[in-house]
Coordinates of C-alpha atoms and ligand atoms in Angstrom, one line a residue:
X55 CA 105.2 100.8 67.8
X56 CA 104.0 97.5 67.1
X57 CA 100.5 96.7 65.1
X58 CA 97.9 96.1 67.5
X59 CA 95.4 93.3 67.1
X60 CA 92.2 92.0 68.7
X61 CA 91.3 88.7 70.5
X62 CA 87.4 89.3 70.8
X63 CA 86.7 86.1 73.0
X64 CA 88.9 84.2 75.9
X65 CA 91.4 82.1 74.3
X66 CA 94.1 79.6 75.5
X67 CA 96.5 82.1 76.9
X68 CA 99.6 80.3 75.7
X69 CA 98.0 80.5 72.2
X70 CA 97.3 84.4 72.4
X71 CA 100.9 84.7 73.5
X72 CA 102.0 83.5 69.8
X73 CA 100.4 86.9 68.7
X74 CA 102.3 88.8 71.4
X75 CA 105.8 87.7 70.1
X76 CA 104.6 90.0 67.1
X77 CA 101.7 92.6 67.7
X78 CA 100.2 94.4 70.7
X79 CA 97.3 92.3 71.7
X80 CA 93.9 93.5 73.4
X81 CA 92.1 90.2 74.8
X82 CA 88.8 90.1 76.3
X83 CA 89.7 87.5 79.4
X84 CA 86.2 88.1 80.9
X85 CA 84.8 86.8 77.8
X86 CA 82.3 89.3 77.7
X87 CA 80.2 88.6 74.1
X88 CA 80.2 92.3 72.7
X89 CA 77.9 93.9 70.9
X90 CA 78.3 95.2 67.3
X91 CA 78.9 98.4 68.6
X92 CA 81.2 97.3 71.5
X93 CA 83.0 95.0 68.9
X94 CA 83.7 98.1 66.5
X95 CA 84.8 100.2 69.6
X96 CA 87.3 97.6 70.6
X97 CA 88.2 97.4 67.0
X98 CA 89.6 101.0 66.7
X99 CA 93.2 101.1 66.0
X100 CA 93.4 97.5 65.1
X101 CA 94.9 96.0 61.9
X102 CA 93.7 92.4 62.8
X103 CA 91.2 90.4 64.7
X104 CA 90.9 87.0 65.9
X105 CA 87.1 85.9 65.8
X106 CA 84.8 83.0 66.4
X107 CA 82.0 81.9 64.5
X108 CA 79.7 84.6 65.7
X109 CA 81.1 88.0 65.3
X110 CA 79.8 89.6 62.0
X111 CA 82.2 90.7 59.7
X112 CA 80.4 92.8 57.3
X113 CA 80.4 96.0 55.0
X114 CA 79.0 98.2 57.9
X115 CA 81.5 97.0 60.4
X116 CA 84.4 97.4 57.5
X117 CA 83.2 100.7 57.0
X118 CA 83.6 101.6 60.8
X119 CA 86.9 99.9 61.2
X120 CA 89.1 101.4 58.0
X121 CA 92.3 100.1 59.5
X122 CA 91.2 96.5 59.6
X123 CA 93.5 94.2 57.3
X124 CA 92.7 90.8 58.5
X125 CA 89.9 88.7 60.3
X126 CA 90.9 85.5 61.1
X127 CA 88.3 82.8 62.5
X128 CA 88.8 79.8 64.6
X129 CA 85.7 78.3 63.1
X130 CA 84.9 76.6 59.9
X131 CA 81.8 77.8 59.2
X132 CA 81.7 81.4 57.9
X133 CA 78.3 82.6 57.7
X134 CA 79.3 85.4 60.1
X135 CA 81.7 86.8 57.2
X136 CA 80.7 88.8 54.1
X137 CA 83.5 87.5 52.1
X138 CA 83.0 89.6 49.1
X139 CA 82.7 92.7 51.2
X140 CA 86.0 91.8 52.8
X141 CA 87.5 91.4 49.4
X142 CA 86.4 94.4 48.3
X143 CA 87.9 96.3 51.0
X144 CA 91.1 94.0 50.7
X145 CA 90.5 92.4 54.1
X146 CA 91.8 89.1 54.2
X147 CA 89.7 86.6 56.1
X148 CA 90.3 82.9 57.0
X149 CA 88.4 80.2 58.5
X150 CA 89.6 77.0 60.1
X151 CA 89.1 73.9 57.8
X152 CA 90.2 70.4 58.4
X153 CA 91.3 70.7 62.1
X154 CA 87.9 70.0 63.4
X155 CA 86.7 67.3 60.9
X156 CA 87.3 64.4 62.7
X157 CA 86.4 65.6 66.2
X158 CA 83.0 66.9 64.8
X159 CA 82.0 63.7 62.8
X160 CA 82.7 61.9 66.1
X161 CA 80.2 64.1 67.7
X162 CA 77.6 63.8 65.0
X163 CA 77.9 60.2 65.3
X164 CA 77.5 60.3 69.0
X165 CA 74.4 62.7 68.8
X166 CA 72.9 60.5 66.3
X167 CA 73.3 57.4 68.5
X168 CA 72.1 59.1 71.8
X169 CA 68.9 60.2 69.8
X170 CA 68.4 56.7 68.4
X171 CA 69.0 54.8 71.4
X172 CA 67.4 57.6 74.0
X173 CA 70.2 57.9 75.9
X174 CA 69.4 61.5 77.1
X175 CA 65.9 60.9 77.7
X176 CA 66.5 57.6 79.9
X177 CA 69.3 59.6 81.8
X178 CA 66.8 62.0 82.7
X179 CA 64.4 59.4 83.6
X180 CA 66.8 57.7 85.9
X181 CA 67.9 61.0 87.6
X182 CA 64.4 62.0 88.2
X183 CA 64.4 58.7 90.3
X184 CA 61.7 57.1 88.3
X185 CA 63.3 53.8 87.8
X186 CA 61.8 51.2 89.9
X187 CA 61.7 48.3 87.3
X188 CA 63.4 46.9 84.3
X189 CA 61.0 46.5 81.4
X190 CA 60.8 45.0 78.2
X191 CA 59.8 47.9 76.1
X192 CA 61.8 50.6 78.4
X193 CA 63.5 53.2 76.2
X194 CA 63.4 50.6 73.1
X195 CA 64.9 52.9 70.3
X196 CA 66.1 52.1 66.9
X197 CA 69.4 50.5 65.6
X198 CA 72.2 52.1 64.1
X199 CA 74.2 49.4 62.8
X200 CA 73.1 48.4 59.4
X201 CA 70.5 51.3 59.2
X202 CA 70.1 53.8 56.4
X203 CA 72.3 56.9 57.1
X204 CA 71.2 59.9 55.3
X205 CA 73.6 63.0 55.1
X206 CA 72.8 66.3 53.9
X207 CA 75.8 68.0 53.0
X208 CA 78.7 66.0 51.8
X209 CA 81.7 68.2 52.8
X210 CA 84.6 67.2 54.7
X211 CA 82.6 66.5 57.9
X212 CA 79.8 64.7 56.0
X213 CA 82.5 62.6 54.3
X214 CA 84.0 61.7 57.9
X215 CA 80.5 60.7 59.2
X216 CA 79.9 58.6 55.9
X217 CA 83.2 56.5 56.8
X218 CA 82.0 56.1 60.4
X219 CA 78.8 54.6 59.3
X220 CA 79.9 52.6 56.3
X221 CA 83.1 51.0 57.5
X222 CA 82.1 50.9 61.4
X223 CA 78.5 50.2 61.6
X224 CA 77.7 48.7 58.4
X225 CA 75.2 51.3 57.2
X226 CA 73.8 52.0 54.1
X227 CA 75.1 55.6 53.4
X228 CA 72.9 57.8 51.0
X229 CA 73.8 61.5 50.5
X230 CA 72.5 64.7 49.2
X231 CA 74.7 67.9 48.2
X232 CA 74.6 70.9 46.1
X233 CA 77.6 68.9 43.9
X234 CA 78.0 65.1 43.6
X235 CA 81.3 63.4 44.5
X236 CA 83.4 61.6 42.0
X237 CA 82.7 58.0 41.5
X238 CA 85.7 57.2 43.1
X239 CA 84.9 58.9 46.2
X240 CA 81.3 57.7 46.5
X241 CA 82.8 54.0 45.9
X242 CA 85.6 54.8 48.6
X243 CA 82.8 56.2 51.2
X244 CA 80.4 53.6 50.1
X245 CA 77.7 56.3 49.8
X246 CA 75.0 56.9 47.2
X247 CA 73.9 60.0 45.8
X248 CA 70.2 60.8 46.1
X249 CA 67.8 63.8 46.0
X250 CA 66.9 65.6 49.0
X251 CA 63.3 64.2 49.1
X252 CA 64.5 60.6 48.6
X253 CA 67.1 61.0 51.4
X254 CA 64.2 62.2 53.8
X255 CA 62.0 59.4 52.9
X256 CA 64.5 56.5 52.8
X257 CA 66.6 57.3 55.9
X258 CA 66.5 56.1 59.1
X259 CA 68.8 58.6 60.7
X260 CA 69.4 62.0 59.1
X261 CA 72.2 63.9 60.0
X262 CA 73.0 67.7 58.5
X263 CA 76.1 69.2 58.0
X264 CA 75.3 71.8 55.2
X265 CA 76.9 75.3 55.8
X266 CA 74.3 78.1 56.6
X267 CA 73.3 80.6 53.7
X268 CA 70.1 81.8 52.6
X269 CA 70.0 78.9 50.5
X270 CA 69.9 76.3 53.4
X271 CA 67.8 78.4 55.8
X272 CA 65.0 76.2 56.7
X273 CA 66.0 73.3 54.6
X274 CA 64.4 70.8 56.8
X275 CA 60.9 72.1 57.8
X276 CA 57.4 71.1 58.2
X277 CA 57.2 69.7 54.8
X278 CA 60.4 67.8 54.9
X279 CA 59.9 66.4 58.2
X280 CA 56.7 64.9 56.9
X281 CA 58.5 63.0 54.4
X282 CA 60.8 61.1 57.1
X283 CA 59.9 57.8 58.4
X284 CA 58.2 58.0 62.0
X285 CA 60.9 55.7 63.4
X286 CA 63.7 58.0 62.0
X287 CA 66.2 60.4 63.9
X288 CA 67.3 63.9 62.9
X289 CA 70.7 65.3 64.0
X290 CA 71.8 68.9 63.2
X291 CA 75.6 69.7 64.2
X292 CA 75.7 72.4 61.2
X293 CA 74.1 75.8 62.3
X294 CA 70.8 77.0 63.7
X295 CA 68.4 78.2 61.2
X296 CA 68.9 75.2 58.6
X297 CA 66.2 73.3 60.7
X298 CA 62.9 75.3 61.5
X299 CA 63.3 74.2 65.4
X300 CA 59.3 75.4 65.9
X301 CA 58.4 72.7 63.2
X302 CA 61.0 70.1 64.5
X303 CA 59.6 70.5 68.1
X304 CA 55.9 70.1 67.0
X305 CA 57.3 66.8 65.0
X306 CA 58.7 65.6 68.2
X307 CA 55.9 66.1 70.4
X308 CA 53.6 64.3 67.7
X309 CA 55.9 61.7 67.1
X310 CA 56.1 62.4 63.5
X311 CA 59.5 61.4 63.8
X312 CA 61.2 59.4 66.7
X313 CA 63.9 61.5 68.1
X314 CA 66.3 64.3 67.2
X315 CA 69.8 65.5 68.4
X316 CA 70.6 69.3 68.0
X317 CA 73.9 70.9 68.6
X318 CA 73.2 74.1 67.2
X319 CA 69.9 76.3 67.2
X320 CA 68.1 79.0 65.7
X321 CA 69.0 82.2 67.8
X322 CA 71.3 80.5 70.0
X323 CA 72.2 80.4 72.7
X324 CA 68.5 81.2 73.1
X325 CA 66.7 78.1 72.2
X326 CA 62.9 77.7 70.9
X327 CA 61.1 77.0 74.4
X328 CA 59.0 74.1 72.5
X329 CA 62.2 72.2 72.4
X330 CA 62.7 72.1 76.0
X331 CA 59.3 70.3 76.6
X332 CA 59.9 67.6 74.3
X333 CA 61.6 64.7 75.8
X334 CA 62.6 62.9 72.6
X335 CA 65.5 65.3 72.0
X336 CA 69.2 65.4 72.9
X337 CA 70.4 69.0 73.0
X338 CA 74.1 70.2 73.4
X339 CA 75.3 73.7 73.5
X340 CA 77.2 73.8 70.0
X341 CA 80.0 71.7 71.3
X342 CA 80.6 69.3 68.2
X343 CA 84.4 70.6 67.9
X344 CA 84.9 70.7 71.5
X345 CA 87.6 68.3 72.2
X346 CA 90.5 70.0 74.1
X347 CA 93.0 69.3 71.2
X348 CA 90.7 70.3 68.6
X349 CA 90.0 73.4 70.1
X350 CA 93.5 74.3 70.5
X351 CA 94.1 73.3 66.9
X352 CA 91.4 75.6 65.4
X353 CA 92.6 78.5 67.8
X354 CA 96.3 77.8 66.6
X355 CA 95.1 77.9 63.0
X356 CA 93.4 81.4 63.5
X357 CA 96.7 82.6 64.9
X358 CA 98.7 81.1 62.3
X359 CA 96.3 83.0 59.7
X360 CA 96.6 86.1 61.5
X361 CA 100.3 86.2 62.0
X362 CA 101.0 85.4 58.3
X363 CA 98.2 87.7 57.0
X364 CA 99.5 90.7 58.8
X365 CA 103.1 89.8 57.3
X366 CA 104.9 88.4 60.3
X367 CA 106.0 84.9 61.1
X368 CA 107.4 82.1 59.0
X369 CA 104.6 82.2 56.7
X370 CA 104.6 85.9 56.1
X371 CA 102.0 87.1 53.4
X372 CA 101.1 83.5 53.0
X373 CA 98.2 82.5 55.7
X374 CA 97.6 78.7 55.4
X375 CA 93.7 78.8 54.9
X376 CA 92.5 82.1 53.5
X377 CA 88.8 82.5 52.4
X378 CA 89.9 85.2 49.8
X379 CA 93.4 84.6 48.7
X380 CA 92.9 87.2 45.7
X381 CA 93.5 89.8 48.5
X382 CA 97.2 88.8 48.7
X383 CA 97.9 89.0 45.3
Ligands
LIG224 C1 81.6 75.7 64.4 O1 80.2 75.6 64.4 C2 82.6 75.9 63.4 O2 81.8 76.4 62.3 O3 83.7 75.6 63.4

């Protein structure tokens, strides 16, 4: 009998068919979000699983699913995967880097621009039928071109945002990251390294693109928001939990900062209720990578990883983007 794998959310059927060429496949076409116990139940007898950025793959789950050999995610962020626990059990795990970089950077830029130029706020005003006359200061926001762009986290997506800012909009780009880029990359991007506090003080627009971890939990909370200019915007396209959403809602309400753009939330899909009561925030449902070609590329990359990790297909034994390649040795 063929090996069995699980696809735990609804995924493009033609891409799932690529798995059917090699394995028996259980899918979740109704796209129910399974609890941990339901996921464990569906994983019984499965050697591989196609996951997204939310299913927890950790020691307790691996303990309950001893046949599992590979868990391949279509997300780039992998804070839902305990990589050392997987390595200890020789379970290959992979994420989906690179294929979503430019699409996600486009979205981060769009969200920042929407916050700066008050696009969502003014559209809501118009839809409410409140637009009765043009006015000089109506929805006057802040400029993006020529402004100072502060990027927290300077991985692939941060760098793609820096290029847009420097080359397309003539922005002064500053960044803060755990490790500093080489002088050549800084010169190519036109980006200057600064400390986190300086970044918050100097930026007109702060964009967050750091991975979520214990170290980045509430990286931006009330003390950090207090450092920002009252005219500044804050955009989070990284993960919920990096920004203290309650503190941000207060800062927006009190006009401590001008506006925010949020694609990710603490405890999503639930939102901190105060965020829904402040007008100066653009809210989107975790869609930064959601162009159709990119979501397909992400799903295809997870499938490539799963097929190869389970010893099938042309890349047999050589998944393209493993997080723990030592498992393959
Ligand atoms: C989306 O948030 C991802 O990590 O791919």
